[in-house]
GROMACS .gro file of N, CA and C in nm:
model
  327
    1MET      N    1   0.083  -0.119   0.000
    1MET     CA    2   0.000   0.000   0.000
    1MET      C    3   0.088   0.125   0.000
    2ILE      N    4   0.043   0.227  -0.069
    2ILE     CA    5   0.111   0.355  -0.071
    2ILE      C    6   0.047   0.444   0.035
    3SER      N    7   0.130   0.507   0.115
    3SER     CA    8   0.082   0.599   0.216
    3SER      C    9   0.012   0.717   0.149
    4SER      N   10  -0.100   0.758   0.205
    4SER     CA   11  -0.171   0.872   0.148
    4SER      C   12  -0.088   1.000   0.158
    5ASP      N   13   0.003   1.007   0.257
    5ASP     CA   14   0.092   1.122   0.270
    5ASP      C   15   0.186   1.134   0.150
    6VAL      N   16   0.232   1.022   0.099
    6VAL     CA   17   0.327   1.020  -0.012
    6VAL      C   18   0.262   1.070  -0.140
    7ILE      N   19   0.139   1.031  -0.163
    7ILE     CA   20   0.074   1.058  -0.293
    7ILE      C   21  -0.020   1.178  -0.290
    8ARG      N   22  -0.038   1.237  -0.174
    8ARG     CA   23  -0.137   1.346  -0.157
    8ARG      C   24  -0.128   1.453  -0.265
    9GLY      N   25  -0.009   1.497  -0.299
    9GLY     CA   26   0.007   1.604  -0.397
    9GLY      C   27  -0.028   1.564  -0.539
   10TYR      N   28  -0.054   1.436  -0.559
   10TYR     CA   29  -0.085   1.387  -0.694
   10TYR      C   30  -0.224   1.327  -0.708
   11ASN      N   31  -0.307   1.343  -0.606
   11ASN     CA   32  -0.445   1.295  -0.617
   11ASN      C   33  -0.518   1.362  -0.733
   12ASP      N   34  -0.496   1.493  -0.749
   12ASP     CA   35  -0.560   1.565  -0.860
   12ASP      C   36  -0.517   1.505  -0.993
   13THR      N   37  -0.388   1.472  -1.004
   13THR     CA   38  -0.335   1.414  -1.128
   13THR      C   39  -0.402   1.281  -1.158
   14LEU      N   40  -0.419   1.198  -1.056
   14LEU     CA   41  -0.484   1.068  -1.075
   14LEU      C   42  -0.628   1.085  -1.123
   15ILE      N   43  -0.699   1.176  -1.061
   15ILE     CA   44  -0.839   1.200  -1.098
   15ILE      C   45  -0.848   1.254  -1.240
   16LEU      N   46  -0.765   1.352  -1.272
   16LEU     CA   47  -0.767   1.409  -1.407
   16LEU      C   48  -0.731   1.303  -1.512
   17TYR      N   49  -0.639   1.216  -1.479
   17TYR     CA   50  -0.604   1.107  -1.571
   17TYR      C   51  -0.728   1.023  -1.604
   18MET      N   52  -0.807   0.995  -1.501
   18MET     CA   53  -0.927   0.913  -1.520
   18MET      C   54  -1.031   0.983  -1.607
   19LEU      N   55  -1.020   1.114  -1.620
   19LEU     CA   56  -1.117   1.189  -1.699
   19LEU      C   57  -1.064   1.224  -1.838
   20LEU      N   58  -0.943   1.185  -1.872
   20LEU     CA   59  -0.886   1.217  -2.002
   20LEU      C   60  -0.965   1.155  -2.117
   21GLU      N   61  -1.006   1.032  -2.100
   21GLU     CA   62  -1.073   0.957  -2.207
   21GLU      C   63  -1.224   0.979  -2.212
   22ARG      N   64  -1.283   0.993  -2.092
   22ARG     CA   65  -1.429   1.007  -2.089
   22ARG      C   66  -1.476   1.062  -1.955
   23ASP      N   67  -1.596   1.115  -1.953
   23ASP     CA   68  -1.658   1.164  -1.831
   23ASP      C   69  -1.683   1.046  -1.738
   24SER      N   70  -1.683   1.073  -1.609
   24SER     CA   71  -1.704   0.965  -1.514
   24SER      C   72  -1.762   1.020  -1.384
   25TYR      N   73  -1.799   0.932  -1.293
   25TYR     CA   74  -1.855   0.970  -1.164
   25TYR      C   75  -1.766   0.916  -1.052
   26GLY      N   76  -1.786   0.966  -0.933
   26GLY     CA   77  -1.698   0.939  -0.821
   26GLY      C   78  -1.663   0.794  -0.795
   27TYR      N   79  -1.762   0.709  -0.779
   27TYR     CA   80  -1.734   0.569  -0.746
   27TYR      C   81  -1.653   0.502  -0.856
   28GLU      N   82  -1.687   0.530  -0.981
   28GLU     CA   83  -1.616   0.469  -1.093
   28GLU      C   84  -1.469   0.516  -1.096
   29ILE      N   85  -1.447   0.643  -1.071
   29ILE     CA   86  -1.311   0.696  -1.068
   29ILE      C   87  -1.231   0.629  -0.956
   30SER      N   88  -1.289   0.622  -0.839
   30SER     CA   89  -1.224   0.560  -0.724
   30SER      C   90  -1.190   0.413  -0.753
   31LYS      N   91  -1.286   0.343  -0.808
   31LYS     CA   92  -1.267   0.201  -0.841
   31LYS      C   93  -1.156   0.183  -0.944
   32ASN      N   94  -1.155   0.267  -1.045
   32ASN     CA   95  -1.053   0.255  -1.150
   32ASN      C   96  -0.914   0.291  -1.100
   33ILE      N   97  -0.903   0.386  -1.007
   33ILE     CA   98  -0.774   0.417  -0.946
   33ILE      C   99  -0.724   0.295  -0.869
   34ARG      N  100  -0.812   0.233  -0.794
   34ARG     CA  101  -0.776   0.113  -0.717
   34ARG      C  102  -0.730   0.001  -0.810
   35ILE      N  103  -0.802  -0.019  -0.920
   35ILE     CA  104  -0.768  -0.126  -1.015
   35ILE      C  105  -0.636  -0.096  -1.086
   36LEU      N  106  -0.622   0.026  -1.137
   36LEU     CA  107  -0.502   0.062  -1.211
   36LEU      C  108  -0.377   0.058  -1.122
   37SER      N  109  -0.393   0.090  -0.995
   37SER     CA  110  -0.280   0.085  -0.902
   37SER      C  111  -0.256  -0.055  -0.847
   38GLU      N  112  -0.333  -0.150  -0.896
   38GLU     CA  113  -0.325  -0.289  -0.851
   38GLU      C  114  -0.344  -0.300  -0.700
   39GLU      N  115  -0.441  -0.225  -0.650
   39GLU     CA  116  -0.480  -0.223  -0.508
   39GLU      C  117  -0.372  -0.165  -0.417
   40LYS      N  118  -0.272  -0.098  -0.474
   40LYS     CA  119  -0.165  -0.038  -0.393
   40LYS      C  120  -0.203   0.099  -0.342
   41TYR      N  121  -0.305   0.159  -0.402
   41TYR     CA  122  -0.355   0.288  -0.354
   41TYR      C  123  -0.506   0.289  -0.362
   42ILE      N  124  -0.567   0.317  -0.249
   42ILE     CA  125  -0.712   0.329  -0.241
   42ILE      C  126  -0.742   0.470  -0.190
   43MET      N  127  -0.804   0.549  -0.276
   43MET     CA  128  -0.835   0.687  -0.241
   43MET      C  129  -0.961   0.689  -0.154
   44LYS      N  130  -0.949   0.751  -0.037
   44LYS     CA  131  -1.063   0.761   0.053
   44LYS      C  132  -1.170   0.849  -0.011
   45GLU      N  133  -1.294   0.820   0.023
   45GLU     CA  134  -1.407   0.894  -0.033
   45GLU      C  135  -1.398   1.043   0.000
   46THR      N  136  -1.359   1.076   0.123
   46THR     CA  137  -1.348   1.217   0.161
   46THR      C  138  -1.239   1.287   0.080
   47THR      N  139  -1.130   1.218   0.053
   47THR     CA  140  -1.020   1.272  -0.028
   47THR      C  141  -1.069   1.298  -0.170
   48LEU      N  142  -1.142   1.201  -0.223
   48LEU     CA  143  -1.192   1.210  -0.360
   48LEU      C  144  -1.286   1.330  -0.376
   49TYR      N  145  -1.383   1.343  -0.287
   49TYR     CA  146  -1.481   1.448  -0.303
   49TYR      C  147  -1.425   1.587  -0.267
   50SER      N  148  -1.327   1.591  -0.178
   50SER     CA  149  -1.257   1.718  -0.153
   50SER      C  150  -1.181   1.761  -0.277
   51ALA      N  151  -1.120   1.664  -0.345
   51ALA     CA  152  -1.046   1.694  -0.469
   51ALA      C  153  -1.143   1.741  -0.576
   52PHE      N  154  -1.259   1.678  -0.588
   52PHE     CA  155  -1.358   1.723  -0.687
   52PHE      C  156  -1.395   1.869  -0.663
   53THR      N  157  -1.419   1.904  -0.538
   53THR     CA  158  -1.456   2.041  -0.503
   53THR      C  159  -1.345   2.139  -0.541
   54ARG      N  160  -1.222   2.104  -0.505
   54ARG     CA  161  -1.107   2.190  -0.535
   54ARG      C  162  -1.085   2.202  -0.686
   55LEU      N  163  -1.090   2.089  -0.756
   55LEU     CA  164  -1.068   2.090  -0.901
   55LEU      C  165  -1.175   2.173  -0.972
   56GLU      N  166  -1.298   2.160  -0.927
   56GLU     CA  167  -1.406   2.237  -0.991
   56GLU      C  168  -1.393   2.386  -0.960
   57LYS      N  169  -1.359   2.417  -0.835
   57LYS     CA  170  -1.341   2.557  -0.796
   57LYS      C  171  -1.231   2.623  -0.879
   58ASN      N  172  -1.127   2.548  -0.912
   58ASN     CA  173  -1.014   2.599  -0.991
   58ASN      C  174  -1.039   2.594  -1.141
   59GLY      N  175  -1.154   2.542  -1.181
   59GLY     CA  176  -1.189   2.538  -1.323
   59GLY      C  177  -1.127   2.423  -1.400
   60TYR      N  178  -1.077   2.321  -1.329
   60TYR     CA  179  -1.011   2.208  -1.395
   60TYR      C  180  -1.107   2.097  -1.435
   61ILE      N  181  -1.222   2.093  -1.368
   61ILE     CA  182  -1.327   1.998  -1.405
   61ILE      C  183  -1.460   2.069  -1.401
   62HIS      N  184  -1.558   2.006  -1.464
   62HIS     CA  185  -1.695   2.057  -1.464
   62HIS      C  186  -1.784   1.940  -1.423
   63SER      N  187  -1.877   1.965  -1.332
   63SER     CA  188  -1.970   1.859  -1.290
   63SER      C  189  -2.105   1.880  -1.355
   64PHE      N  190  -2.173   1.769  -1.377
   64PHE     CA  191  -2.309   1.775  -1.433
   64PHE      C  192  -2.382   1.649  -1.391
   65PHE      N  193  -2.514   1.658  -1.391
   65PHE     CA  194  -2.597   1.543  -1.353
   65PHE      C  195  -2.634   1.463  -1.477
   66LYS      N  196  -2.637   1.333  -1.458
   66LYS     CA  197  -2.675   1.244  -1.566
   66LYS      C  198  -2.758   1.131  -1.504
   67GLU      N  199  -2.869   1.103  -1.565
   67GLU     CA  200  -2.955   0.996  -1.516
   67GLU      C  201  -2.909   0.865  -1.577
   68GLU      N  202  -2.886   0.768  -1.491
   68GLU     CA  203  -2.843   0.636  -1.537
   68GLU      C  204  -2.961   0.563  -1.598
   69GLU      N  205  -2.942   0.513  -1.718
   69GLU     CA  206  -3.050   0.444  -1.788
   69GLU      C  207  -3.088   0.312  -1.723
   70SER      N  208  -2.990   0.235  -1.679
   70SER     CA  209  -3.020   0.103  -1.625
   70SER      C  210  -3.078   0.108  -1.484
   71PHE      N  211  -3.042   0.210  -1.405
   71PHE     CA  212  -3.089   0.216  -1.268
   71PHE      C  213  -3.189   0.329  -1.243
   72GLY      N  214  -3.196   0.424  -1.334
   72GLY     CA  215  -3.283   0.539  -1.314
   72GLY      C  216  -3.232   0.630  -1.204
   73LYS      N  217  -3.106   0.612  -1.165
   73LYS     CA  218  -3.045   0.691  -1.058
   73LYS      C  219  -2.971   0.810  -1.118
   74ARG      N  220  -2.983   0.923  -1.053
   74ARG     CA  221  -2.915   1.044  -1.099
   74ARG      C  222  -2.777   1.052  -1.034
   75ARG      N  223  -2.674   1.063  -1.116
   75ARG     CA  224  -2.537   1.069  -1.066
   75ARG      C  225  -2.471   1.200  -1.108
   76THR      N  226  -2.373   1.241  -1.027
   76THR     CA  227  -2.291   1.356  -1.063
   76THR      C  228  -2.172   1.304  -1.142
   77TYR      N  229  -2.159   1.351  -1.263
   77TYR     CA  230  -2.047   1.316  -1.350
   77TYR      C  231  -1.950   1.433  -1.354
   78TYR      N  232  -1.827   1.401  -1.390
   78TYR     CA  233  -1.722   1.503  -1.400
   78TYR      C  234  -1.658   1.496  -1.537
   79ARG      N  235  -1.618   1.614  -1.587
   79ARG     CA  236  -1.554   1.626  -1.718
   79ARG      C  237  -1.433   1.717  -1.701
   80ILE      N  238  -1.321   1.679  -1.759
   80ILE     CA  239  -1.202   1.763  -1.756
   80ILE      C  240  -1.221   1.881  -1.851
   81THR      N  241  -1.173   1.997  -1.811
   81THR     CA  242  -1.182   2.118  -1.893
   81THR      C  243  -1.047   2.140  -1.964
   82PRO      N  244  -1.042   2.230  -2.060
   82PRO     CA  245  -0.912   2.261  -2.123
   82PRO      C  246  -0.808   2.308  -2.020
   83GLU      N  247  -0.852   2.385  -1.920
   83GLU     CA  248  -0.762   2.429  -1.813
   83GLU      C  249  -0.714   2.309  -1.732
   84GLY      N  250  -0.804   2.213  -1.711
   84GLY     CA  251  -0.769   2.091  -1.639
   84GLY      C  252  -0.665   2.009  -1.714
   85LEU      N  253  -0.676   2.006  -1.845
   85LEU     CA  254  -0.579   1.934  -1.928
   85LEU      C  255  -0.442   2.001  -1.917
   86MET      N  256  -0.438   2.132  -1.919
   86MET     CA  257  -0.310   2.203  -1.902
   86MET      C  258  -0.251   2.176  -1.764
   87TYR      N  259  -0.336   2.179  -1.661
   87TYR     CA  260  -0.291   2.151  -1.524
   87TYR      C  261  -0.238   2.008  -1.514
   88TYR      N  262  -0.307   1.915  -1.576
   88TYR     CA  263  -0.263   1.775  -1.578
   88TYR      C  264  -0.122   1.764  -1.639
   89ARG      N  265  -0.101   1.831  -1.751
   89ARG     CA  266   0.030   1.827  -1.816
   89ARG      C  267   0.139   1.887  -1.727
   90GLU      N  268   0.105   1.996  -1.658
   90GLU     CA  269   0.201   2.059  -1.565
   90GLU      C  270   0.237   1.963  -1.452
   91LYS      N  271   0.136   1.896  -1.396
   91LYS     CA  272   0.161   1.803  -1.286
   91LYS      C  273   0.243   1.683  -1.333
   92CYS      N  274   0.223   1.638  -1.456
   92CYS     CA  275   0.302   1.527  -1.509
   92CYS      C  276   0.448   1.569  -1.524
   93ALA      N  277   0.472   1.690  -1.572
   93ALA     CA  278   0.609   1.741  -1.586
   93ALA      C  279   0.673   1.756  -1.448
   94GLU      N  280   0.596   1.806  -1.352
   94GLU     CA  281   0.645   1.820  -1.215
   94GLU      C  282   0.683   1.684  -1.158
   95TRP      N  283   0.602   1.583  -1.185
   95TRP     CA  284   0.629   1.448  -1.136
   95TRP      C  285   0.762   1.395  -1.191
   96GLN      N  286   0.789   1.422  -1.317
   96GLN     CA  287   0.915   1.376  -1.377
   96GLN      C  288   1.035   1.435  -1.302
   97VAL      N  289   1.028   1.562  -1.269
   97VAL     CA  290   1.137   1.627  -1.195
   97VAL      C  291   1.144   1.571  -1.052
   98THR      N  292   1.028   1.555  -0.988
   98THR     CA  293   1.023   1.501  -0.852
   98THR      C  294   1.087   1.363  -0.848
   99GLN      N  295   1.050   1.279  -0.942
   99GLN     CA  296   1.103   1.144  -0.950
   99GLN      C  297   1.255   1.146  -0.971
  100GLU      N  298   1.300   1.235  -1.057
  100GLU     CA  299   1.444   1.248  -1.085
  100GLU      C  300   1.521   1.285  -0.958
  101VAL      N  301   1.468   1.381  -0.881
  101VAL     CA  302   1.534   1.424  -0.759
  101VAL      C  303   1.533   1.315  -0.653
  102VAL      N  304   1.416   1.256  -0.628
  102VAL     CA  305   1.406   1.153  -0.525
  102VAL      C  306   1.492   1.032  -0.559
  103ASN      N  307   1.498   0.995  -0.686
  103ASN     CA  308   1.580   0.881  -0.726
  103ASN      C  309   1.728   0.899  -0.691
  104LYS      N  310   1.774   1.022  -0.682
  104LYS     CA  311   1.913   1.048  -0.646
  104LYS      C  312   1.940   1.009  -0.500
  105PHE      N  313   1.835   0.993  -0.422
  105PHE     CA  314   1.850   0.962  -0.281
  105PHE      C  315   1.802   0.820  -0.246
  106ILE      N  316   1.773   0.742  -0.346
  106ILE     CA  317   1.731   0.603  -0.324
  106ILE      C  318   1.851   0.512  -0.348
  107LYS      N  319   1.876   0.428  -0.249
  107LYS     CA  320   1.993   0.341  -0.256
  107LYS      C  321   1.951   0.200  -0.216
  108GLU      N  322   1.990   0.105  -0.299
  108GLU     CA  323   1.964  -0.036  -0.266
  108GLU      C  324   2.059  -0.076  -0.153
  109LEU      N  325   2.005  -0.130  -0.046
  109LEU     CA  326   2.087  -0.172   0.067
  109LEU      C  327   2.085  -0.323   0.083
   0.00000   0.00000   0.00000
């Protein structure tokens, strides 16, 4: 498992990644993060929805309601904005530098 402290600064990046291909809703995003990380990172629900609020406030995502055809349930979906795509690219570049720096201090013992 990855400590939430270690990955905290990249939760937004993970969420935005999940929205690159298509719009999605909270549970699906959370589930796909868990699957893609091979169960090594599970984003808490409070973390996820706090990130949605922050991302939307900053104009990186847009939320909208969509009624599910199979269940008749109304869900909040999220869509990445052009600003969100730029932010995602910035965070990816930042990660490359972060990884480069941290790797200088990792030593096999």
